[in-house]
mmCIF file of C-alpha atoms in Angstrom:
data_model
loop_
_atom_site.group_PDB
_atom_site.id
_atom_site.type_symbol
_atom_site.label_atom_id
_atom_site.label_comp_id
_atom_site.label_asym_id
_atom_site.label_seq_id
_atom_site.Cartn_x
_atom_site.Cartn_y
_atom_site.Cartn_z
ATOM 1 C CA MET A 1 12.581 23.973 -44.952
ATOM 2 C CA LYS A 2 10.843 23.767 -41.613
ATOM 3 C CA LEU A 3 10.631 20.386 -39.712
ATOM 4 C CA PRO A 4 7.418 19.805 -37.781
ATOM 5 C CA ILE A 5 7.910 19.068 -34.085
ATOM 6 C CA SER A 6 5.747 17.904 -31.490
ATOM 7 C CA ARG A 7 5.002 19.700 -28.127
ATOM 8 C CA ARG A 8 6.392 16.636 -26.404
ATOM 9 C CA GLY A 9 9.511 16.553 -28.625
ATOM 10 C CA LEU A 10 10.231 20.338 -28.186
ATOM 11 C CA LEU A 11 10.003 19.926 -23.983
ATOM 12 C CA ALA A 12 12.016 16.647 -24.161
ATOM 13 C CA GLY A 13 14.529 18.266 -26.425
ATOM 14 C CA LEU A 14 14.952 21.429 -24.065
ATOM 15 C CA ALA A 15 15.095 19.096 -20.894
ATOM 16 C CA ALA A 16 17.853 17.321 -22.608
ATOM 17 C CA SER A 17 19.729 20.360 -23.248
ATOM 18 C CA GLY A 18 19.565 21.407 -20.136
ATOM 19 C CA ILE A 19 17.816 24.766 -20.633
ATOM 20 C CA PRO A 20 15.178 25.454 -17.765
ATOM 21 C CA LEU A 21 11.655 25.688 -18.787
ATOM 22 C CA SER A 22 11.476 28.402 -16.611
ATOM 23 C CA SER A 23 13.585 30.600 -18.883
ATOM 24 C CA LEU A 24 10.821 30.376 -21.738
ATOM 25 C CA GLY A 25 8.871 32.970 -19.948
ATOM 26 C CA PRO A 26 5.794 33.670 -21.780
ATOM 27 C CA ALA A 27 6.578 31.670 -24.503
ATOM 28 C CA ARG A 28 6.166 28.473 -22.386
ATOM 29 C CA ALA A 29 2.723 29.495 -21.632
ATOM 30 C CA ALA A 30 1.945 29.108 -25.333
ATOM 31 C CA ILE A 31 2.848 25.300 -25.030
ATOM 32 C CA PRO A 32 0.786 23.821 -22.090
ATOM 33 C CA PRO A 33 2.086 20.750 -20.538
ATOM 34 C CA ARG A 34 0.459 17.393 -21.334
ATOM 35 C CA GLU A 35 -1.362 15.893 -18.289
ATOM 36 C CA ARG A 36 0.285 12.680 -17.500
ATOM 37 C CA THR A 37 -0.331 9.937 -15.224
ATOM 38 C CA LEU A 38 2.908 7.844 -13.856
ATOM 39 C CA CYS A 39 2.741 4.750 -11.838
ATOM 40 C CA TYR A 40 5.560 3.460 -9.804
ATOM 41 C CA ILE A 41 5.474 -0.483 -9.196
ATOM 42 C CA GLY A 42 8.003 -2.203 -6.718
ATOM 43 C CA GLY A 43 8.122 -5.522 -5.509
ATOM 44 C CA TYR A 44 10.550 -8.603 -4.686
ATOM 45 C CA ASN A 45 14.206 -8.938 -6.310
ATOM 46 C CA LYS A 46 16.994 -11.444 -5.661
ATOM 47 C CA HIS A 47 17.893 -9.291 -2.466
ATOM 48 C CA ALA A 48 15.238 -10.454 -0.220
ATOM 49 C CA PRO A 49 15.749 -12.805 2.480
ATOM 50 C CA PRO A 50 15.688 -16.553 1.684
ATOM 51 C CA GLY A 51 12.131 -17.638 0.895
ATOM 52 C CA GLY A 52 11.127 -13.849 -0.283
ATOM 53 C CA ALA A 53 13.210 -13.550 -2.970
ATOM 54 C CA GLY A 54 11.498 -12.727 -6.509
ATOM 55 C CA ASN A 55 12.069 -11.797 -10.115
ATOM 56 C CA GLY A 56 11.917 -8.028 -9.594
ATOM 57 C CA GLN A 57 14.629 -5.665 -10.532
ATOM 58 C CA GLY A 58 13.761 -2.611 -8.515
ATOM 59 C CA ILE A 59 11.056 0.218 -8.773
ATOM 60 C CA ALA A 60 9.564 0.197 -12.293
ATOM 61 C CA LEU A 61 7.984 3.560 -13.971
ATOM 62 C CA PHE A 62 5.233 3.381 -16.262
ATOM 63 C CA GLU A 63 3.026 5.770 -17.950
ATOM 64 C CA MET A 64 -0.810 4.995 -17.818
ATOM 65 C CA ASN A 65 -2.963 5.740 -20.803
ATOM 66 C CA ARG A 66 -5.660 7.573 -19.307
ATOM 67 C CA THR A 67 -8.313 6.221 -21.797
ATOM 68 C CA SER A 68 -7.254 2.648 -21.800
ATOM 69 C CA GLY A 69 -5.495 2.220 -18.473
ATOM 70 C CA VAL A 70 -2.617 0.664 -20.143
ATOM 71 C CA LEU A 71 0.769 0.963 -18.432
ATOM 72 C CA ALA A 72 3.771 1.762 -20.802
ATOM 73 C CA PRO A 73 7.064 1.009 -19.343
ATOM 74 C CA ILE A 74 9.537 4.071 -19.230
ATOM 75 C CA SER A 75 12.365 2.787 -17.023
ATOM 76 C CA THR A 76 13.174 1.421 -13.768
ATOM 77 C CA PHE A 77 15.413 2.207 -10.789
ATOM 78 C CA MET A 78 17.394 -0.911 -9.800
ATOM 79 C CA ASP A 79 19.780 0.167 -7.279
ATOM 80 C CA ILE A 80 17.107 -0.842 -4.297
ATOM 81 C CA ALA A 81 16.809 -4.307 -2.956
ATOM 82 C CA SER A 82 13.233 -5.728 -2.800
ATOM 83 C CA PRO A 83 11.191 -2.505 -2.429
ATOM 84 C CA SER A 84 7.694 -4.255 -1.670
ATOM 85 C CA PHE A 85 6.195 -1.269 -0.143
ATOM 86 C CA ILE A 86 6.553 2.027 -1.554
ATOM 87 C CA THR A 87 4.399 5.518 -0.839
ATOM 88 C CA LEU A 88 4.756 9.224 -1.780
ATOM 89 C CA SER A 89 4.597 12.040 0.160
ATOM 90 C CA ALA A 90 1.593 14.246 0.107
ATOM 91 C CA ASP A 91 2.815 16.801 -2.273
ATOM 92 C CA SER A 92 4.190 13.947 -4.432
ATOM 93 C CA ARG A 93 7.743 15.449 -4.113
ATOM 94 C CA PHE A 94 9.637 12.481 -2.628
ATOM 95 C CA LEU A 95 9.044 8.711 -2.735
ATOM 96 C CA TYR A 96 9.759 6.124 0.339
ATOM 97 C CA ALA A 97 10.549 2.843 -0.260
ATOM 98 C CA LEU A 98 11.278 0.016 2.212
ATOM 99 C CA SER A 99 13.837 -2.625 1.539
ATOM 100 C CA GLU A 100 12.175 -6.156 2.889
ATOM 101 C CA ILE A 101 15.755 -7.414 4.003
ATOM 102 C CA ASP A 102 17.449 -8.406 7.171
ATOM 103 C CA ASP A 103 20.963 -7.668 6.584
ATOM 104 C CA PHE A 104 21.328 -3.722 6.467
ATOM 105 C CA ASN A 105 24.454 -2.742 7.389
ATOM 106 C CA GLY A 106 25.241 -5.963 8.521
ATOM 107 C CA LYS A 107 22.733 -5.718 11.069
ATOM 108 C CA PRO A 108 19.641 -7.635 11.538
ATOM 109 C CA ASP A 109 17.558 -4.609 10.158
ATOM 110 C CA GLY A 110 15.620 -3.587 7.068
ATOM 111 C CA SER A 111 15.939 -0.387 5.276
ATOM 112 C CA VAL A 112 14.012 2.636 3.901
ATOM 113 C CA THR A 113 15.300 4.732 1.006
ATOM 114 C CA ALA A 114 14.259 8.399 0.447
ATOM 115 C CA PHE A 115 13.877 9.638 -3.287
ATOM 116 C CA SER A 116 13.178 12.918 -4.823
ATOM 117 C CA VAL A 117 10.733 12.914 -7.786
ATOM 118 C CA ASP A 118 11.718 14.845 -11.044
ATOM 119 C CA HIS A 119 8.127 16.156 -11.982
ATOM 120 C CA LEU A 120 8.790 16.466 -15.683
ATOM 121 C CA SER A 121 10.123 12.889 -16.220
ATOM 122 C CA GLY A 122 9.065 11.238 -12.921
ATOM 123 C CA GLU A 123 12.772 9.642 -12.377
ATOM 124 C CA LEU A 124 13.860 8.914 -8.923
ATOM 125 C CA THR A 125 17.127 10.666 -7.135
ATOM 126 C CA ARG A 126 18.111 8.932 -4.315
ATOM 127 C CA LEU A 127 18.602 11.074 -1.219
ATOM 128 C CA ASN A 128 19.566 8.601 1.470
ATOM 129 C CA VAL A 129 19.215 5.218 3.195
ATOM 130 C CA VAL A 130 18.480 4.457 6.845
ATOM 131 C CA SER A 131 17.606 1.589 9.029
ATOM 132 C CA SER A 132 13.925 0.848 9.446
ATOM 133 C CA GLY A 133 14.371 0.086 13.243
ATOM 134 C CA GLY A 134 13.789 -3.946 12.588
ATOM 135 C CA ALA A 135 14.294 -6.752 10.465
ATOM 136 C CA VAL A 136 12.219 -7.336 7.143
ATOM 137 C CA PRO A 137 10.023 -4.444 6.970
ATOM 138 C CA ALA A 138 6.974 -4.933 5.010
ATOM 139 C CA HIS A 139 4.697 -1.487 5.186
ATOM 140 C CA LEU A 140 5.353 2.022 5.481
ATOM 141 C CA SER A 141 3.288 5.385 5.423
ATOM 142 C CA VAL A 142 3.880 9.272 5.874
ATOM 143 C CA HIS A 143 2.187 10.648 8.837
ATOM 144 C CA HIS A 144 -0.574 12.950 8.326
ATOM 145 C CA SER A 145 1.604 15.829 9.603
ATOM 146 C CA GLY A 146 4.116 15.107 6.981
ATOM 147 C CA ARG A 147 6.965 15.018 9.387
ATOM 148 C CA TYR A 148 7.569 11.321 10.144
ATOM 149 C CA VAL A 149 7.707 8.195 7.909
ATOM 150 C CA LEU A 150 6.292 5.381 10.103
ATOM 151 C CA VAL A 151 7.590 1.496 9.270
ATOM 152 C CA ALA A 152 6.191 -1.883 10.275
ATOM 153 C CA ASN A 153 8.846 -4.425 10.641
ATOM 154 C CA TYR A 154 7.599 -7.817 10.392
ATOM 155 C CA VAL A 155 10.239 -10.082 11.629
ATOM 156 C CA GLY A 156 11.498 -7.558 13.943
ATOM 157 C CA GLY A 157 7.798 -7.311 15.554
ATOM 158 C CA SER A 158 8.371 -3.439 15.651
ATOM 159 C CA VAL A 159 7.338 -0.008 14.510
ATOM 160 C CA GLY A 160 10.084 2.498 13.519
ATOM 161 C CA VAL A 161 9.517 6.326 13.398
ATOM 162 C CA LEU A 162 11.556 8.020 11.041
ATOM 163 C CA PRO A 163 11.751 11.958 10.888
ATOM 164 C CA ILE A 164 11.581 13.724 7.269
ATOM 165 C CA ARG A 165 14.287 16.517 6.819
ATOM 166 C CA PRO A 166 13.516 19.244 4.800
ATOM 167 C CA ASP A 167 14.958 18.273 1.914
ATOM 168 C CA GLY A 168 12.972 15.075 2.274
ATOM 169 C CA SER A 169 15.798 12.843 3.142
ATOM 170 C CA LEU A 170 15.493 10.444 6.550
ATOM 171 C CA GLY A 171 16.802 10.895 9.623
ATOM 172 C CA GLU A 172 17.533 7.872 11.807
ATOM 173 C CA PRO A 173 14.606 6.270 14.074
ATOM 174 C CA THR A 174 13.362 8.786 16.779
ATOM 175 C CA ASP A 175 11.383 5.839 18.166
ATOM 176 C CA ILE A 176 11.288 1.912 17.977
ATOM 177 C CA VAL A 177 8.537 0.271 19.606
ATOM 178 C CA ARG A 178 8.655 -3.542 19.954
ATOM 179 C CA ASN A 179 5.215 -5.417 20.828
ATOM 180 C CA SER A 180 5.011 -8.415 22.960
ATOM 181 C CA GLY A 181 2.374 -10.685 23.745
ATOM 182 C CA PRO A 182 1.220 -14.447 24.426
ATOM 183 C CA ARG A 183 1.937 -17.095 21.489
ATOM 184 C CA MET A 184 -1.049 -17.633 19.179
ATOM 185 C CA PRO A 185 -2.695 -20.247 17.409
ATOM 186 C CA GLU A 186 -1.557 -20.617 13.378
ATOM 187 C CA ARG A 187 -5.250 -21.009 12.256
ATOM 188 C CA ALA A 188 -8.466 -18.964 13.636
ATOM 189 C CA GLU A 189 -11.505 -20.906 14.308
ATOM 190 C CA ASP A 190 -13.768 -19.312 11.832
ATOM 191 C CA ASN A 191 -11.387 -20.391 8.805
ATOM 192 C CA PRO A 192 -13.245 -20.853 5.423
ATOM 193 C CA PRO A 193 -13.823 -24.785 4.769
ATOM 194 C CA GLY A 194 -10.449 -26.526 3.945
ATOM 195 C CA ASN A 195 -8.621 -23.749 4.650
ATOM 196 C CA PHE A 196 -5.083 -25.258 5.125
ATOM 197 C CA ALA A 197 -2.923 -22.082 4.762
ATOM 198 C CA VAL A 198 -1.439 -20.808 8.293
ATOM 199 C CA SER A 199 -0.113 -17.344 9.364
ATOM 200 C CA ASP A 200 3.100 -17.172 11.152
ATOM 201 C CA HIS A 201 2.281 -16.769 14.950
ATOM 202 C CA SER A 202 5.970 -17.595 16.347
ATOM 203 C CA GLY A 203 5.913 -14.096 17.756
ATOM 204 C CA PRO A 204 4.937 -10.401 16.758
ATOM 205 C CA HIS A 205 4.544 -9.578 13.236
ATOM 206 C CA VAL A 206 3.878 -6.051 12.577
ATOM 207 C CA HIS A 207 2.292 -5.920 9.100
ATOM 208 C CA MET A 208 0.876 -2.334 8.469
ATOM 209 C CA VAL A 209 1.264 1.089 10.452
ATOM 210 C CA ALA A 210 -0.564 4.361 9.438
ATOM 211 C CA SER A 211 -1.976 7.523 11.324
ATOM 212 C CA ASP A 212 -5.509 8.413 11.106
ATOM 213 C CA GLN A 213 -6.985 11.212 9.522
ATOM 214 C CA SER A 214 -6.253 13.772 12.045
ATOM 215 C CA GLY A 215 -2.782 12.490 12.657
ATOM 216 C CA ARG A 216 -3.465 12.167 16.421
ATOM 217 C CA PHE A 217 -3.494 8.680 16.355
ATOM 218 C CA VAL A 218 -1.106 5.823 15.151
ATOM 219 C CA LEU A 219 -2.375 2.204 14.454
ATOM 220 C CA ALA A 220 -0.696 -0.780 13.592
ATOM 221 C CA CYS A 221 -1.681 -4.107 12.842
ATOM 222 C CA ASP A 222 0.029 -7.050 14.401
ATOM 223 C CA ALA A 223 -0.598 -10.568 12.425
ATOM 224 C CA GLY A 224 1.641 -12.441 14.913
ATOM 225 C CA LEU A 225 -0.075 -11.246 18.230
ATOM 226 C CA ASP A 226 -3.879 -10.964 16.756
ATOM 227 C CA ARG A 227 -3.756 -7.168 17.804
ATOM 228 C CA VAL A 228 -4.636 -3.845 16.524
ATOM 229 C CA TYR A 229 -2.567 -1.116 18.501
ATOM 230 C CA VAL A 230 -2.900 2.491 18.940
ATOM 231 C CA TRP A 231 -0.517 5.285 20.075
ATOM 232 C CA THR A 232 -0.499 8.954 19.986
ATOM 233 C CA LEU A 233 2.513 10.613 18.395
ATOM 234 C CA ASP A 234 4.465 13.400 20.075
ATOM 235 C CA LEU A 235 5.316 15.601 17.039
ATOM 236 C CA ALA A 236 8.130 17.260 18.786
ATOM 237 C CA THR A 237 9.875 14.435 19.921
ATOM 238 C CA GLY A 238 8.684 11.618 17.261
ATOM 239 C CA LYS A 239 7.987 9.345 20.427
ATOM 240 C CA LEU A 240 4.839 7.087 20.527
ATOM 241 C CA LYS A 241 2.668 6.829 23.439
ATOM 242 C CA PRO A 242 0.171 3.889 24.073
ATOM 243 C CA ALA A 243 -3.572 5.329 23.682
ATOM 244 C CA ALA A 244 -5.965 4.825 26.843
ATOM 245 C CA LYS A 245 -6.760 1.719 24.972
ATOM 246 C CA PRO A 246 -3.728 0.532 23.803
ATOM 247 C CA PHE A 247 -4.724 -2.372 21.618
ATOM 248 C CA LEU A 248 -7.860 -4.395 20.270
ATOM 249 C CA SER A 249 -7.313 -8.168 20.564
ATOM 250 C CA VAL A 250 -8.986 -9.947 17.548
ATOM 251 C CA MET A 251 -9.895 -13.662 17.227
ATOM 252 C CA PRO A 252 -6.622 -15.674 17.979
ATOM 253 C CA GLY A 253 -5.070 -16.719 14.671
ATOM 254 C CA SER A 254 -6.844 -14.505 12.382
ATOM 255 C CA ALA A 255 -3.679 -12.520 11.650
ATOM 256 C CA PRO A 256 -4.998 -8.688 11.275
ATOM 257 C CA ARG A 257 -2.987 -7.652 8.296
ATOM 258 C CA HIS A 258 -3.947 -4.076 6.777
ATOM 259 C CA PHE A 259 -6.677 -1.505 7.446
ATOM 260 C CA SER A 260 -8.442 1.326 5.816
ATOM 261 C CA PHE A 261 -10.298 4.219 7.398
ATOM 262 C CA SER A 262 -13.540 5.502 6.104
ATOM 263 C CA HIS A 263 -13.393 9.162 4.524
ATOM 264 C CA ASP A 264 -14.812 10.694 7.870
ATOM 265 C CA GLY A 265 -12.433 8.626 9.977
ATOM 266 C CA ARG A 266 -14.826 7.122 12.185
ATOM 267 C CA MET A 267 -15.140 3.552 10.797
ATOM 268 C CA LEU A 268 -12.222 1.303 10.757
ATOM 269 C CA TYR A 269 -12.010 -1.775 8.329
ATOM 270 C CA ILE A 270 -9.601 -4.357 9.472
ATOM 271 C CA LEU A 271 -8.729 -7.056 7.174
ATOM 272 C CA CYS A 272 -7.758 -10.223 8.919
ATOM 273 C CA GLU A 273 -5.126 -12.633 6.659
ATOM 274 C CA GLN A 274 -5.616 -16.017 8.168
ATOM 275 C CA ASP A 275 -9.288 -16.191 8.025
ATOM 276 C CA SER A 276 -9.916 -13.909 5.156
ATOM 277 C CA LYS A 277 -12.504 -11.670 7.254
ATOM 278 C CA ILE A 278 -12.992 -8.128 7.501
ATOM 279 C CA ILE A 279 -13.751 -6.469 10.788
ATOM 280 C CA VAL A 280 -15.955 -3.441 10.864
ATOM 281 C CA ALA A 281 -15.380 -1.187 13.802
ATOM 282 C CA SER A 282 -16.155 2.193 14.809
ATOM 283 C CA PHE A 283 -13.022 4.641 15.743
ATOM 284 C CA ASP A 284 -13.437 7.076 18.345
ATOM 285 C CA PRO A 285 -11.180 10.024 16.965
ATOM 286 C CA ALA A 286 -11.076 11.705 20.576
ATOM 287 C CA THR A 287 -9.633 8.369 22.202
ATOM 288 C CA GLY A 288 -8.564 6.299 19.730
ATOM 289 C CA ALA A 289 -10.884 3.369 20.893
ATOM 290 C CA ILE A 290 -11.965 0.696 18.359
ATOM 291 C CA THR A 291 -15.257 -0.742 18.910
ATOM 292 C CA PRO A 292 -16.007 -3.669 16.598
ATOM 293 C CA GLN A 293 -19.343 -3.662 14.916
ATOM 294 C CA GLN A 294 -19.582 -6.755 12.355
ATOM 295 C CA LYS A 295 -17.428 -9.185 10.812
ATOM 296 C CA VAL A 296 -17.669 -10.374 7.207
ATOM 297 C CA SER A 297 -16.071 -12.705 5.112
ATOM 298 C CA THR A 298 -14.026 -11.977 1.660
ATOM 299 C CA VAL A 299 -14.868 -15.300 0.081
ATOM 300 C CA THR A 300 -18.837 -16.281 -0.526
ATOM 301 C CA SER A 301 -20.286 -19.165 1.269
ATOM 302 C CA TYR A 302 -19.657 -21.244 -1.754
ATOM 303 C CA PHE A 303 -15.686 -20.868 -1.346
ATOM 304 C CA GLN A 304 -13.799 -24.069 0.041
ATOM 305 C CA GLY A 305 -10.004 -24.155 0.309
ATOM 306 C CA SER A 306 -7.065 -22.361 1.053
ATOM 307 C CA THR A 307 -6.978 -18.762 0.641
ATOM 308 C CA LEU A 308 -5.164 -15.613 2.672
ATOM 309 C CA ALA A 309 -6.546 -12.192 2.432
ATOM 310 C CA ALA A 310 -3.617 -9.477 1.388
ATOM 311 C CA GLY A 311 -5.030 -6.102 0.418
ATOM 312 C CA ILE A 312 -7.993 -3.849 1.497
ATOM 313 C CA LEU A 313 -8.990 -0.621 -0.188
ATOM 314 C CA LEU A 314 -11.839 1.920 0.061
ATOM 315 C CA SER A 315 -13.140 3.257 -3.177
ATOM 316 C CA PRO A 316 -12.467 7.288 -3.854
ATOM 317 C CA ASN A 317 -16.474 8.002 -3.495
ATOM 318 C CA GLY A 318 -16.182 5.929 -0.218
ATOM 319 C CA ARG A 319 -19.355 3.620 -1.224
ATOM 320 C CA TYR A 320 -17.274 0.363 -1.759
ATOM 321 C CA ILE A 321 -14.519 -1.553 -0.049
ATOM 322 C CA TYR A 322 -12.341 -4.014 -2.295
ATOM 323 C CA ALA A 323 -10.347 -6.902 -0.615
ATOM 324 C CA SER A 324 -8.086 -9.217 -2.329
ATOM 325 C CA ASN A 325 -7.352 -13.025 -1.614
ATOM 326 C CA ARG A 326 -3.953 -14.901 -2.466
ATOM 327 C CA LEU A 327 -4.187 -18.435 -3.043
ATOM 328 C CA GLY A 328 -8.112 -17.814 -3.856
ATOM 329 C CA ASP A 329 -7.025 -15.246 -6.437
ATOM 330 C CA SER A 330 -10.015 -13.196 -5.888
ATOM 331 C CA LEU A 331 -11.234 -9.562 -5.294
ATOM 332 C CA ALA A 332 -14.526 -9.039 -2.882
ATOM 333 C CA VAL A 333 -16.463 -6.324 -3.491
ATOM 334 C CA PHE A 334 -18.440 -4.876 -0.714
ATOM 335 C CA ARG A 335 -21.096 -2.025 -0.736
ATOM 336 C CA VAL A 336 -20.720 0.424 2.526
ATOM 337 C CA GLY A 337 -24.156 1.116 4.001
ATOM 338 C CA PRO A 338 -25.142 4.403 5.544
ATOM 339 C CA ASP A 339 -24.308 2.909 8.974
ATOM 340 C CA GLY A 340 -20.820 1.986 7.635
ATOM 341 C CA LEU A 341 -21.617 -1.983 7.533
ATOM 342 C CA LEU A 342 -20.422 -4.065 4.841
ATOM 343 C CA THR A 343 -22.416 -6.229 2.237
ATOM 344 C CA LEU A 344 -20.760 -8.461 -0.143
ATOM 345 C CA ILE A 345 -21.828 -8.167 -3.461
ATOM 346 C CA ASP A 346 -19.425 -9.760 -5.649
ATOM 347 C CA GLU A 347 -16.427 -11.858 -5.941
ATOM 348 C CA VAL A 348 -14.276 -11.416 -9.241
ATOM 349 C CA TRP A 349 -11.403 -13.578 -10.560
ATOM 350 C CA MET A 350 -8.052 -11.463 -10.782
ATOM 351 C CA HIS A 351 -7.206 -13.492 -13.872
ATOM 352 C CA ALA A 352 -3.507 -13.936 -12.409
ATOM 353 C CA ASP A 353 -1.862 -15.611 -9.219
ATOM 354 C CA TYR A 354 -1.317 -14.424 -5.887
ATOM 355 C CA GLY A 355 -2.778 -11.203 -5.922
ATOM 356 C CA ARG A 356 -1.705 -8.758 -3.133
ATOM 357 C CA ALA A 357 -1.681 -4.925 -3.304
ATOM 358 C CA MET A 358 -4.393 -3.075 -5.209
ATOM 359 C CA MET A 359 -4.476 0.587 -5.975
ATOM 360 C CA PHE A 360 -6.967 3.015 -8.087
ATOM 361 C CA ASP A 361 -5.363 5.303 -10.313
ATOM 362 C CA PRO A 362 -5.880 8.917 -9.581
ATOM 363 C CA SER A 363 -9.304 9.543 -11.532
ATOM 364 C CA GLY A 364 -10.749 6.356 -9.851
ATOM 365 C CA THR A 365 -11.416 4.878 -13.242
ATOM 366 C CA PHE A 366 -9.121 1.773 -13.074
ATOM 367 C CA LEU A 367 -8.315 -0.541 -10.208
ATOM 368 C CA PHE A 368 -4.889 -2.341 -10.448
ATOM 369 C CA CYS A 369 -3.902 -5.544 -8.747
ATOM 370 C CA ALA A 370 -0.117 -6.740 -8.123
ATOM 371 C CA ASN A 371 0.068 -10.494 -8.777
ATOM 372 C CA GLN A 372 3.011 -11.345 -7.292
ATOM 373 C CA ARG A 373 3.394 -15.215 -8.398
ATOM 374 C CA SER A 374 2.179 -13.948 -11.900
ATOM 375 C CA ASP A 375 4.776 -11.578 -12.463
ATOM 376 C CA SER A 376 1.971 -9.627 -13.680
ATOM 377 C CA VAL A 377 -0.234 -6.429 -12.864
ATOM 378 C CA THR A 378 -3.847 -6.858 -13.831
ATOM 379 C CA SER A 379 -6.383 -3.997 -14.206
ATOM 380 C CA PHE A 380 -10.551 -3.555 -13.788
ATOM 381 C CA ARG A 381 -12.283 -0.492 -15.035
ATOM 382 C CA VAL A 382 -14.438 0.606 -12.038
ATOM 383 C CA ASP A 383 -18.535 1.527 -12.468
ATOM 384 C CA PRO A 384 -18.426 4.093 -9.535
ATOM 385 C CA LYS A 385 -22.061 3.869 -9.311
ATOM 386 C CA THR A 386 -22.222 0.032 -8.663
ATOM 387 C CA GLY A 387 -18.797 -0.785 -7.398
ATOM 388 C CA ALA A 388 -18.759 -3.272 -10.274
ATOM 389 C CA LEU A 389 -15.225 -4.353 -12.036
ATOM 390 C CA ASP A 390 -15.009 -5.063 -15.239
ATOM 391 C CA PHE A 391 -11.800 -6.693 -16.664
ATOM 392 C CA THR A 392 -9.857 -4.814 -19.297
ATOM 393 C CA TRP A 393 -7.587 -7.724 -20.372
ATOM 394 C CA HIS A 394 -4.630 -5.728 -20.143
ATOM 395 C CA PHE A 395 -1.660 -7.435 -18.540
ATOM 396 C CA THR A 396 1.370 -5.646 -17.706
ATOM 397 C CA ALA A 397 4.763 -7.665 -16.881
ATOM 398 C CA VAL A 398 6.531 -6.944 -13.803
ATOM 399 C CA GLY A 399 8.756 -9.195 -11.816
ATOM 400 C CA SER A 400 7.120 -10.128 -8.532
ATOM 401 C CA PRO A 401 4.901 -7.065 -7.926
ATOM 402 C CA THR A 402 3.706 -6.183 -4.590
ATOM 403 C CA THR A 403 2.941 -2.199 -4.430
ATOM 404 C CA PHE A 404 1.832 0.843 -6.281
ATOM 405 C CA ALA A 405 2.222 4.492 -6.087
ATOM 406 C CA PHE A 406 0.544 6.832 -8.679
ATOM 407 C CA LEU A 407 1.498 10.222 -9.789
ATOM 408 C CA LYS A 408 -0.483 12.788 -11.740
ATOM 409 C CA LEU A 409 1.221 15.462 -13.713
#
């Protein structure tokens, strides 16, 4: 009597037996692999510094239903401290996760962990862990060249450059740049009415670092000094050098937090945390110069009260910008005009508390929000023609989530 077996069951059984799928030869071609979308979610756990500890366990792995957007749990990599930001390499072979801590190896440093990614199961294998080059890192990105990981150290007020080795592991920092500048006010003059929230301006606090599309320039938002820094990166040495115009100063107290480039790399959208506004600027890909053109609020004129902007995201088609607001628990939807300028067209409730990072799934069908204080992820179906967000009513339980990375298999 023959027992029926599914294609998924057959592949899983072969993987568990240790038989390489490549050994099947032509027979494997008769069993086309099922397309899958995986989602990694990180956040805060008990290992974070005082005041930042959360309910997370590590890096949680989910599989996304491509029709409904529902995230089904698979596993959790628990041997990592507060992975509050993660990112994949361009080829998705490696995942890099910072640990938002201040005591790595007994020093006032955070750390970055390199993982290899199993493209059959999505499971992570740790390669190594290195210093981030400063305390309490808040963001990291892979340089456009694929040769370096760039790290923004919030409390350390520094940017670390970590070389990527051929096997995907990381070397010790090739450069650490520490910013300095005058003390700035805790609040901006153009706050929403009744905003009692403050941003930490006690010193430099680098919140995001990433390269432009060409890889020629590296930009960083310093929320403590109210500046956006611009450097060039020497690919041979891994050293940063200030651009001709080394930084853009923004409104005192506004706390520039994150940024997003237009698809052509000529417009830069800078999200300011404290006054919850976006600075729309032109970006010169030849010199790295940033020239502000517009400033728009991420809350409507009806809003009054405390809010802190958190994340900014450009739609896959480049026609819309989305921004998240903590405290206000809202998502702002902007239309991008032919000139790159923004028009606020909607403000949507997140259906949860303290929404931070947002990310589209690889198809651009769904937008996911990490809601730190609600211990949940919420999702919206996206209309690519209008930019409209339709709440799916799907909640995914994740302890203190703050970051996403999607993998299409």
